[in-house]
Every structure is written in structure tokens, then in C-alpha cells.
């Protein structure tokens, strides 16, 4: 498990490009037959992926970092499949996971196993986990059952549809909220005006990008911004004090996952466009 420690606001301002990338960028995801994990001290999130290509992959705890017998002993997990058809087995129940299906895994689930229906066309499971104080039932959320919200416009280059999967409108969790945003052709901004939310942190995972395309992810203090160039199927960590917004060389999609003390989706502190520097 890769362990990350975030800088404070003063230390952040002095970071080089390489230091920013080492602290906040996750570029190790979606390796075949592996489960890479990144633990962050930002709300103690764990971000990972599973691409079962002919093998069953088991999600297990790491004794040193988690001090747990099994991964979900004190955690809840949100999973979204961005690949082909697969399945996830939780203890003695199997959930068939089609493209863009999601699964909430409640605290206390001892066995978590990932499989693909076709090893040559594997599933691509992306997941984010946060600590949980209570057991809530695991739940399969099909893409058709996610709550869609259309925002933005082509005139502002940010026409997009947000699909809320793991959210208070659909199910109860301890702190995890998770969903998927798809930008329309001609749109490149994932959110603008930008915002912060002091009461929770967030992880973005960008995908559906061509090899020559990228997203300029803006982060940091709104009065002294920095950026990270992000490629396809890479993720970025965001602290509660940092703004987070991205602009791509073309349209793309991204998965957002949040954890913290407030699950109200619209509880954001908007940043006036004129105040950005």
C-alpha cells in the first residue's frame, strides 16, 4: 500500500511540480490482475482498483497500515465498474456488475472478490473507501438507477450529466458519497465556477481520455492556484481547503468520491470567478 501525507497550506505553496504529483496524483491504477492501493491521511481514504484478467482478485487488509483482519472491518467501500461485465462477491452473495454499475459495500463485509465475465474483455473496478462507524447494508446500484442531474451549458463549455450512485437520495452510508460525471462533446470544464467544501475531502478519477489527451486539474488556495496534468485513468486527491476543478483538451468522464462530516451534496463554498488567481 502506498501511503500519502498531505502538506498544509503553507507547505503546499512551496511544492515543485514533482512534489505536487507525488503527494496528490495516483497514476498506478488499473493494472491487470493487481489491486493497487493508495492510503491518504486526508480523511483516511483508500483509493484502489481491480482488473481481473483471468484471475479472481481478493481485496484484503494490510496489517501495517490498517491493523485489521479484513479490509471492510472498520470501513465502507464504493465501487464503480468502468470496464466490461464482471462480478463482485461479498461474503456469500455475488453481484453482477455491468458497465457503469456501482456497488456500496458496508462495514463488516469479510470477503470481497472481483471477477470478469471475459478475461480478454475485463471489468475495471475502481473503488474508494473511508472509515465507517456503523454497519449499513451493501447495495448494488445499476447505472439506470443512478440519479442523473444535468448541469452547465455548451456555451460555457461545461455541459455535463452527474449520476449520483452512493448518495443520501438512494441509500444511507456513514460518510461516503460517490458518483459519475460525463461531459458532452464540446465541453471541457468539469465545474466552473469552482468551489471548496471545508467539511469533506474528495477524490477525482478521470477517464475516457485518448492517449494524447489530458486534463489540467487545478488545485490549491483559490488565491494562489497550482495545477497537475492528469492522463487517462488517473486520480487526484483533494484536501478540504483546496479548490478542485479540471479543464480537458476534449470531453471526458470522471468519478468523484467524497468523505467527511457532511454528506449534503450541495454544501459547497463557491468561488467567484473574479477571485481566482
CSV table of N, CA and C in Angstrom, one decimal, residues 137-265:
chain,number,residue,atom,x,y,z
A,137,UNK,N,-26.4,-1.9,5.1
A,137,UNK,CA,-26.4,-3.0,4.1
A,137,UNK,C,-25.7,-2.6,2.8
A,138,UNK,N,-25.0,-3.6,2.2
A,138,UNK,CA,-24.4,-3.4,0.9
A,138,UNK,C,-25.6,-3.3,-0.1
A,139,UNK,N,-25.3,-2.6,-1.2
A,139,UNK,CA,-26.3,-2.3,-2.2
A,139,UNK,C,-25.7,-2.2,-3.6
A,140,UNK,N,-26.4,-2.9,-4.5
A,140,UNK,CA,-26.0,-2.8,-5.9
A,140,UNK,C,-26.8,-1.7,-6.6
A,141,UNK,N,-26.1,-0.7,-7.2
A,141,UNK,CA,-26.9,0.4,-7.8
A,141,UNK,C,-26.6,0.3,-9.3
A,142,UNK,N,-27.5,-0.1,-10.1
A,142,UNK,CA,-27.3,-0.1,-11.6
A,142,UNK,C,-27.3,1.3,-12.1
A,143,UNK,N,-26.6,1.4,-13.3
A,143,UNK,CA,-26.5,2.7,-13.9
A,143,UNK,C,-27.8,3.4,-14.2
A,144,UNK,N,-28.8,2.6,-14.5
A,144,UNK,CA,-30.1,3.1,-14.8
A,144,UNK,C,-30.8,3.6,-13.6
A,145,UNK,N,-30.4,3.2,-12.4
A,145,UNK,CA,-31.0,3.6,-11.1
A,145,UNK,C,-30.3,4.8,-10.5
A,146,UNK,N,-29.1,5.2,-11.0
A,146,UNK,CA,-28.5,6.4,-10.5
A,146,UNK,C,-29.3,7.6,-10.8
A,147,UNK,N,-29.1,8.6,-9.9
A,147,UNK,CA,-29.9,9.8,-10.0
A,147,UNK,C,-29.1,10.8,-10.9
A,148,UNK,N,-29.7,11.1,-12.2
A,148,UNK,CA,-29.0,12.0,-13.1
A,148,UNK,C,-29.4,13.4,-12.8
A,149,UNK,N,-28.4,14.3,-12.9
A,149,UNK,CA,-28.6,15.8,-12.8
A,149,UNK,C,-27.8,16.4,-14.0
A,150,UNK,N,-28.5,17.2,-14.8
A,150,UNK,CA,-27.9,17.9,-15.9
A,150,UNK,C,-27.5,19.3,-15.5
A,151,UNK,N,-26.3,19.7,-15.7
A,151,UNK,CA,-25.8,21.0,-15.3
A,151,UNK,C,-25.0,21.6,-16.5
A,152,UNK,N,-24.8,22.9,-16.4
A,152,UNK,CA,-23.9,23.6,-17.3
A,152,UNK,C,-24.6,23.8,-18.7
A,153,UNK,N,-23.7,24.3,-19.6
A,153,UNK,CA,-24.2,24.5,-21.0
A,153,UNK,C,-23.0,24.4,-21.9
A,154,UNK,N,-23.3,24.2,-23.2
A,154,UNK,CA,-22.3,24.1,-24.2
A,154,UNK,C,-21.7,25.5,-24.4
A,155,UNK,N,-22.5,26.6,-24.2
A,155,UNK,CA,-22.0,27.9,-24.3
A,155,UNK,C,-20.9,28.2,-23.3
A,156,UNK,N,-21.0,27.6,-22.1
A,156,UNK,CA,-20.0,27.8,-21.1
A,156,UNK,C,-18.9,26.6,-21.1
A,157,UNK,N,-19.0,25.7,-22.1
A,157,UNK,CA,-18.1,24.6,-22.2
A,157,UNK,C,-18.1,23.7,-21.0
A,158,UNK,N,-19.3,23.6,-20.3
A,158,UNK,CA,-19.4,22.7,-19.2
A,158,UNK,C,-20.7,21.9,-19.1
A,159,UNK,N,-21.2,21.6,-20.3
A,159,UNK,CA,-22.5,20.8,-20.3
A,159,UNK,C,-22.2,19.4,-19.8
A,160,UNK,N,-22.8,18.9,-18.8
A,160,UNK,CA,-22.5,17.6,-18.2
A,160,UNK,C,-23.7,17.0,-17.5
A,161,UNK,N,-23.6,15.7,-17.3
A,161,UNK,CA,-24.6,14.9,-16.6
A,161,UNK,C,-23.9,14.3,-15.4
A,162,UNK,N,-24.4,14.6,-14.2
A,162,UNK,CA,-23.9,14.0,-13.0
A,162,UNK,C,-24.8,12.8,-12.6
A,163,UNK,N,-24.2,11.6,-12.4
A,163,UNK,CA,-25.0,10.5,-11.9
A,163,UNK,C,-24.6,10.2,-10.5
A,164,UNK,N,-25.6,10.4,-9.6
A,164,UNK,CA,-25.4,10.1,-8.1
A,164,UNK,C,-25.7,8.7,-7.8
A,165,UNK,N,-24.7,7.9,-7.4
A,165,UNK,CA,-24.9,6.5,-7.1
A,165,UNK,C,-25.0,6.3,-5.6
A,166,UNK,N,-23.9,6.5,-4.9
A,166,UNK,CA,-23.9,6.3,-3.5
A,166,UNK,C,-24.1,7.7,-2.9
A,167,UNK,N,-25.4,7.9,-2.5
A,167,UNK,CA,-25.8,9.2,-2.1
A,167,UNK,C,-27.0,9.1,-1.2
A,168,UNK,N,-27.3,10.1,-0.4
A,168,UNK,CA,-28.4,10.1,0.6
A,168,UNK,C,-29.7,9.9,-0.1
A,169,UNK,N,-29.9,10.3,-1.4
A,169,UNK,CA,-31.2,10.1,-2.1
A,169,UNK,C,-31.4,8.6,-2.4
A,170,UNK,N,-30.4,7.8,-2.4
A,170,UNK,CA,-30.5,6.4,-2.8
A,170,UNK,C,-30.3,5.4,-1.6
A,171,UNK,N,-29.3,5.7,-0.8
A,171,UNK,CA,-29.1,4.8,0.3
A,171,UNK,C,-28.3,5.5,1.4
A,172,UNK,N,-28.3,4.9,2.6
A,172,UNK,CA,-27.6,5.5,3.7
A,172,UNK,C,-26.2,4.9,3.9
A,173,UNK,N,-25.2,5.8,4.1
A,173,UNK,CA,-23.9,5.4,4.4
A,173,UNK,C,-23.4,6.2,5.6
A,174,UNK,N,-22.2,5.8,6.0
A,174,UNK,CA,-21.6,6.5,7.2
A,174,UNK,C,-21.1,7.9,6.7
A,175,UNK,N,-20.3,8.0,5.7
A,175,UNK,CA,-19.8,9.2,5.2
A,175,UNK,C,-19.5,9.3,3.7
A,176,UNK,N,-19.5,8.1,3.1
A,176,UNK,CA,-19.1,8.0,1.7
A,176,UNK,C,-20.2,8.5,0.7
A,177,UNK,N,-19.8,9.3,-0.2
A,177,UNK,CA,-20.7,9.7,-1.3
A,177,UNK,C,-19.9,9.5,-2.6
A,178,UNK,N,-20.6,9.0,-3.7
A,178,UNK,CA,-19.8,8.7,-4.9
A,178,UNK,C,-20.7,8.8,-6.1
A,179,UNK,N,-20.1,9.2,-7.2
A,179,UNK,CA,-20.9,9.3,-8.4
A,179,UNK,C,-20.0,9.4,-9.6
A,180,UNK,N,-20.7,9.6,-10.8
A,180,UNK,CA,-20.0,9.7,-12.1
A,180,UNK,C,-20.5,10.9,-12.8
A,181,UNK,N,-19.6,11.6,-13.5
A,181,UNK,CA,-19.9,12.8,-14.3
A,181,UNK,C,-19.4,12.6,-15.7
A,182,UNK,N,-20.3,12.8,-16.7
A,182,UNK,CA,-19.9,12.6,-18.1
A,182,UNK,C,-20.1,14.0,-18.8
A,183,UNK,N,-19.1,14.5,-19.4
A,183,UNK,CA,-19.2,15.7,-20.2
A,183,UNK,C,-19.6,15.5,-21.6
A,184,UNK,N,-20.4,16.4,-22.2
A,184,UNK,CA,-20.8,16.2,-23.5
A,184,UNK,C,-19.7,16.7,-24.5
A,185,UNK,N,-19.8,16.3,-25.7
A,185,UNK,CA,-18.8,16.8,-26.7
A,185,UNK,C,-18.8,18.3,-26.8
A,186,UNK,N,-17.7,18.9,-26.8
A,186,UNK,CA,-17.6,20.4,-26.9
A,186,UNK,C,-17.5,21.0,-25.5
A,187,UNK,N,-17.6,20.2,-24.4
A,187,UNK,CA,-17.5,20.7,-23.1
A,187,UNK,C,-16.2,20.1,-22.5
A,188,UNK,N,-15.5,21.0,-21.7
A,188,UNK,CA,-14.2,20.6,-21.2
A,188,UNK,C,-14.0,20.9,-19.7
A,189,UNK,N,-14.8,21.8,-19.1
A,189,UNK,CA,-14.7,22.1,-17.7
A,189,UNK,C,-15.6,21.2,-16.9
A,190,UNK,N,-15.1,20.6,-15.8
A,190,UNK,CA,-15.9,19.7,-15.0
A,190,UNK,C,-16.7,20.5,-14.0
A,191,UNK,N,-16.2,21.6,-13.6
A,191,UNK,CA,-17.0,22.5,-12.7
A,191,UNK,C,-16.4,23.9,-12.8
A,192,UNK,N,-17.2,24.9,-13.1
A,192,UNK,CA,-16.7,26.2,-13.1
A,192,UNK,C,-17.9,27.1,-13.1
A,193,UNK,N,-18.2,28.0,-12.2
A,193,UNK,CA,-17.2,28.4,-11.1
A,193,UNK,C,-16.8,27.2,-10.2
A,194,UNK,N,-15.6,27.3,-9.7
A,194,UNK,CA,-15.1,26.3,-8.8
A,194,UNK,C,-15.6,26.4,-7.4
A,195,UNK,N,-15.2,25.5,-6.6
A,195,UNK,CA,-15.7,25.5,-5.2
A,195,UNK,C,-14.7,24.8,-4.3
A,196,UNK,N,-14.9,25.0,-3.0
A,196,UNK,CA,-14.3,24.1,-2.0
A,196,UNK,C,-15.5,23.6,-1.1
A,197,UNK,N,-15.2,22.6,-0.3
A,197,UNK,CA,-16.1,22.1,0.7
A,197,UNK,C,-15.3,21.7,2.0
A,198,UNK,N,-15.2,22.7,2.9
A,198,UNK,CA,-14.4,22.5,4.1
A,198,UNK,C,-14.8,21.3,4.9
A,199,UNK,N,-16.0,20.8,4.8
A,199,UNK,CA,-16.5,19.7,5.6
A,199,UNK,C,-16.2,18.3,5.1
A,200,UNK,N,-15.6,18.2,3.9
A,200,UNK,CA,-15.2,16.9,3.4
A,200,UNK,C,-14.1,17.0,2.3
A,201,UNK,N,-13.5,15.9,2.1
A,201,UNK,CA,-12.4,15.9,1.1
A,201,UNK,C,-13.0,15.1,-0.1
A,202,UNK,N,-12.2,15.0,-1.2
A,202,UNK,CA,-12.7,14.4,-2.4
A,202,UNK,C,-11.6,13.8,-3.2
A,203,UNK,N,-12.0,12.8,-4.0
A,203,UNK,CA,-11.0,12.1,-4.9
A,203,UNK,C,-11.7,12.1,-6.3
A,204,UNK,N,-11.0,12.6,-7.3
A,204,UNK,CA,-11.4,12.6,-8.7
A,204,UNK,C,-10.6,11.5,-9.4
A,205,UNK,N,-11.3,10.7,-10.3
A,205,UNK,CA,-10.6,9.8,-11.2
A,205,UNK,C,-11.1,10.1,-12.6
A,206,UNK,N,-10.2,10.5,-13.4
A,206,UNK,CA,-10.5,10.9,-14.8
A,206,UNK,C,-10.3,9.7,-15.8
A,207,UNK,N,-11.3,9.6,-16.7
A,207,UNK,CA,-11.1,8.5,-17.7
A,207,UNK,C,-11.9,8.9,-19.0
A,208,UNK,N,-11.9,8.0,-19.9
A,208,UNK,CA,-12.4,8.2,-21.3
A,208,UNK,C,-11.6,9.3,-22.0
A,209,UNK,N,-10.3,9.3,-21.8
A,209,UNK,CA,-9.4,10.2,-22.4
A,209,UNK,C,-8.5,9.5,-23.4
A,210,UNK,N,-8.3,10.0,-24.6
A,210,UNK,CA,-7.4,9.5,-25.6
A,210,UNK,C,-6.0,9.6,-25.1
A,211,UNK,N,-5.1,8.7,-25.6
A,211,UNK,CA,-3.7,8.8,-25.2
A,211,UNK,C,-3.0,10.2,-25.3
A,212,UNK,N,-3.4,11.0,-26.3
A,212,UNK,CA,-2.8,12.3,-26.4
A,212,UNK,C,-3.6,13.4,-25.7
A,213,UNK,N,-4.7,13.0,-25.0
A,213,UNK,CA,-5.5,14.0,-24.3
A,213,UNK,C,-5.1,14.0,-22.8
A,214,UNK,N,-5.5,15.1,-22.2
A,214,UNK,CA,-5.2,15.2,-20.7
A,214,UNK,C,-6.1,16.2,-20.1
A,215,UNK,N,-6.2,16.3,-18.8
A,215,UNK,CA,-6.9,17.2,-18.1
A,215,UNK,C,-6.0,18.1,-17.2
A,216,UNK,N,-6.1,19.4,-17.3
A,216,UNK,CA,-5.4,20.3,-16.4
A,216,UNK,C,-6.2,20.4,-15.1
A,217,UNK,N,-5.8,19.7,-14.0
A,217,UNK,CA,-6.6,19.8,-12.8
A,217,UNK,C,-6.0,20.9,-11.9
A,218,UNK,N,-6.9,21.8,-11.6
A,218,UNK,CA,-6.5,23.0,-10.8
A,218,UNK,C,-6.8,22.7,-9.3
A,219,UNK,N,-5.8,23.0,-8.4
A,219,UNK,CA,-6.0,22.7,-7.0
A,219,UNK,C,-5.2,23.8,-6.2
A,220,UNK,N,-5.4,23.8,-4.9
A,220,UNK,CA,-4.8,24.7,-4.0
A,220,UNK,C,-5.7,25.9,-3.6
A,221,UNK,N,-5.1,26.8,-2.9
A,221,UNK,CA,-5.8,28.0,-2.5
A,221,UNK,C,-6.3,28.8,-3.7
A,222,UNK,N,-7.6,29.2,-3.7
A,222,UNK,CA,-8.1,29.9,-4.9
A,222,UNK,C,-7.4,31.2,-5.2
A,223,UNK,N,-6.7,31.8,-4.2
A,223,UNK,CA,-5.9,33.0,-4.5
A,223,UNK,C,-4.4,32.7,-5.0
A,224,UNK,N,-4.1,31.4,-4.9
A,224,UNK,CA,-2.7,31.0,-5.4
A,224,UNK,C,-2.8,29.6,-5.9
A,225,UNK,N,-3.4,29.4,-7.0
A,225,UNK,CA,-3.6,28.1,-7.6
A,225,UNK,C,-2.4,27.4,-8.1
A,226,UNK,N,-2.5,26.1,-8.2
A,226,UNK,CA,-1.5,25.2,-8.8
A,226,UNK,C,-2.2,24.3,-9.8
A,227,UNK,N,-1.5,23.5,-10.5
A,227,UNK,CA,-2.2,22.5,-11.4
A,227,UNK,C,-1.4,21.3,-11.6
A,228,UNK,N,-2.1,20.2,-11.9
A,228,UNK,CA,-1.4,18.9,-12.2
A,228,UNK,C,-2.0,18.4,-13.6
A,229,UNK,N,-1.1,18.0,-14.4
A,229,UNK,CA,-1.6,17.4,-15.7
A,229,UNK,C,-1.9,15.9,-15.4
A,230,UNK,N,-3.2,15.5,-15.8
A,230,UNK,CA,-3.7,14.2,-15.5
A,230,UNK,C,-4.1,13.5,-16.8
A,231,UNK,N,-3.6,12.2,-16.9
A,231,UNK,CA,-3.9,11.4,-18.1
A,231,UNK,C,-5.0,10.5,-17.8
A,232,UNK,N,-5.3,9.6,-18.8
A,232,UNK,CA,-6.5,8.7,-18.7
A,232,UNK,C,-6.3,7.7,-17.5
A,233,UNK,N,-7.4,7.5,-16.8
A,233,UNK,CA,-7.5,6.6,-15.7
A,233,UNK,C,-6.5,6.8,-14.6
A,234,UNK,N,-6.3,8.1,-14.3
A,234,UNK,CA,-5.5,8.6,-13.2
A,234,UNK,C,-6.4,9.3,-12.2
A,235,UNK,N,-6.0,9.4,-10.9
A,235,UNK,CA,-6.9,10.0,-9.9
A,235,UNK,C,-6.1,11.1,-9.2
A,236,UNK,N,-6.8,12.0,-8.5
A,236,UNK,CA,-6.1,13.1,-7.8
A,236,UNK,C,-6.8,13.3,-6.5
A,237,UNK,N,-6.1,13.5,-5.4
A,237,UNK,CA,-6.6,13.7,-4.1
A,237,UNK,C,-6.8,15.2,-3.9
A,238,UNK,N,-7.9,15.5,-3.1
A,238,UNK,CA,-8.2,16.9,-2.8
A,238,UNK,C,-8.5,17.1,-1.4
A,239,UNK,N,-7.8,18.0,-0.7
A,239,UNK,CA,-8.0,18.3,0.7
A,239,UNK,C,-9.2,19.2,0.8
A,240,UNK,N,-9.7,19.3,2.1
A,240,UNK,CA,-10.9,20.1,2.3
A,240,UNK,C,-10.7,21.6,2.0
A,241,UNK,N,-9.5,22.1,2.1
A,241,UNK,CA,-9.2,23.5,1.9
A,241,UNK,C,-8.9,23.9,0.5
A,242,UNK,N,-8.7,22.9,-0.3
A,242,UNK,CA,-8.3,23.1,-1.7
A,242,UNK,C,-9.5,23.2,-2.7
A,243,UNK,N,-9.4,24.1,-3.6
A,243,UNK,CA,-10.3,24.1,-4.7
A,243,UNK,C,-10.0,22.9,-5.6
A,244,UNK,N,-10.9,22.5,-6.4
A,244,UNK,CA,-10.7,21.4,-7.4
A,244,UNK,C,-11.6,21.5,-8.6
A,245,UNK,N,-10.9,21.7,-9.7
A,245,UNK,CA,-11.6,21.9,-11.0
A,245,UNK,C,-10.7,21.4,-12.1
A,246,UNK,N,-11.3,21.0,-13.2
A,246,UNK,CA,-10.4,20.5,-14.3
A,246,UNK,C,-10.9,21.0,-15.6
A,247,UNK,N,-10.0,21.1,-16.5
A,247,UNK,CA,-10.3,21.5,-17.9
A,247,UNK,C,-9.5,20.6,-18.8
A,248,UNK,N,-10.2,19.9,-19.7
A,248,UNK,CA,-9.6,18.9,-20.6
A,248,UNK,C,-9.3,19.5,-22.0
A,249,UNK,N,-8.5,18.7,-22.7
A,249,UNK,CA,-8.2,19.1,-24.1
A,249,UNK,C,-9.4,18.6,-25.0
A,250,UNK,N,-10.3,17.8,-24.4
A,250,UNK,CA,-11.5,17.4,-25.1
A,250,UNK,C,-12.4,16.9,-24.0
A,251,UNK,N,-13.6,16.5,-24.3
A,251,UNK,CA,-14.6,16.0,-23.3
A,251,UNK,C,-14.1,14.7,-22.7
A,252,UNK,N,-14.5,14.3,-21.5
A,252,UNK,CA,-14.1,13.2,-20.7
A,252,UNK,C,-15.1,12.8,-19.7
A,253,UNK,N,-14.8,11.9,-18.9
A,253,UNK,CA,-15.7,11.5,-17.7
A,253,UNK,C,-14.8,11.4,-16.5
A,254,UNK,N,-15.4,11.5,-15.3
A,254,UNK,CA,-14.7,11.3,-14.1
A,254,UNK,C,-15.6,10.8,-13.0
A,255,UNK,N,-15.0,10.1,-12.1
A,255,UNK,CA,-15.7,9.6,-10.9
A,255,UNK,C,-15.3,10.4,-9.7
A,256,UNK,N,-16.2,10.9,-8.9
A,256,UNK,CA,-16.0,11.6,-7.7
A,256,UNK,C,-16.4,10.8,-6.5
A,257,UNK,N,-15.6,10.9,-5.5
A,257,UNK,CA,-15.9,10.3,-4.2
A,257,UNK,C,-15.5,11.2,-3.1
A,258,UNK,N,-16.4,11.3,-2.1
A,258,UNK,CA,-16.2,12.3,-1.0
A,258,UNK,C,-16.4,11.5,0.3
A,259,UNK,N,-15.7,12.0,1.3
A,259,UNK,CA,-15.8,11.6,2.7
A,259,UNK,C,-15.6,12.7,3.6
A,260,UNK,N,-16.3,12.7,4.8
A,260,UNK,CA,-16.1,13.8,5.7
A,260,UNK,C,-17.3,13.8,6.7
A,261,UNK,N,-17.5,14.9,7.3
A,261,UNK,CA,-18.6,15.0,8.3
A,261,UNK,C,-19.9,15.5,7.7
A,262,UNK,N,-20.0,15.8,6.4
A,262,UNK,CA,-21.2,16.3,5.8
A,262,UNK,C,-21.5,15.6,4.5
A,263,UNK,N,-22.6,15.0,4.3
A,263,UNK,CA,-22.9,14.3,3.1
A,263,UNK,C,-23.9,15.1,2.1
A,264,UNK,N,-24.2,16.4,2.5
A,264,UNK,CA,-25.0,17.2,1.7
A,264,UNK,C,-24.3,17.6,0.4
A,265,UNK,N,-24.8,17.1,-0.7
A,265,UNK,CA,-24.0,17.3,-2.0
A,265,UNK,C,-23.8,18.8,-2.3
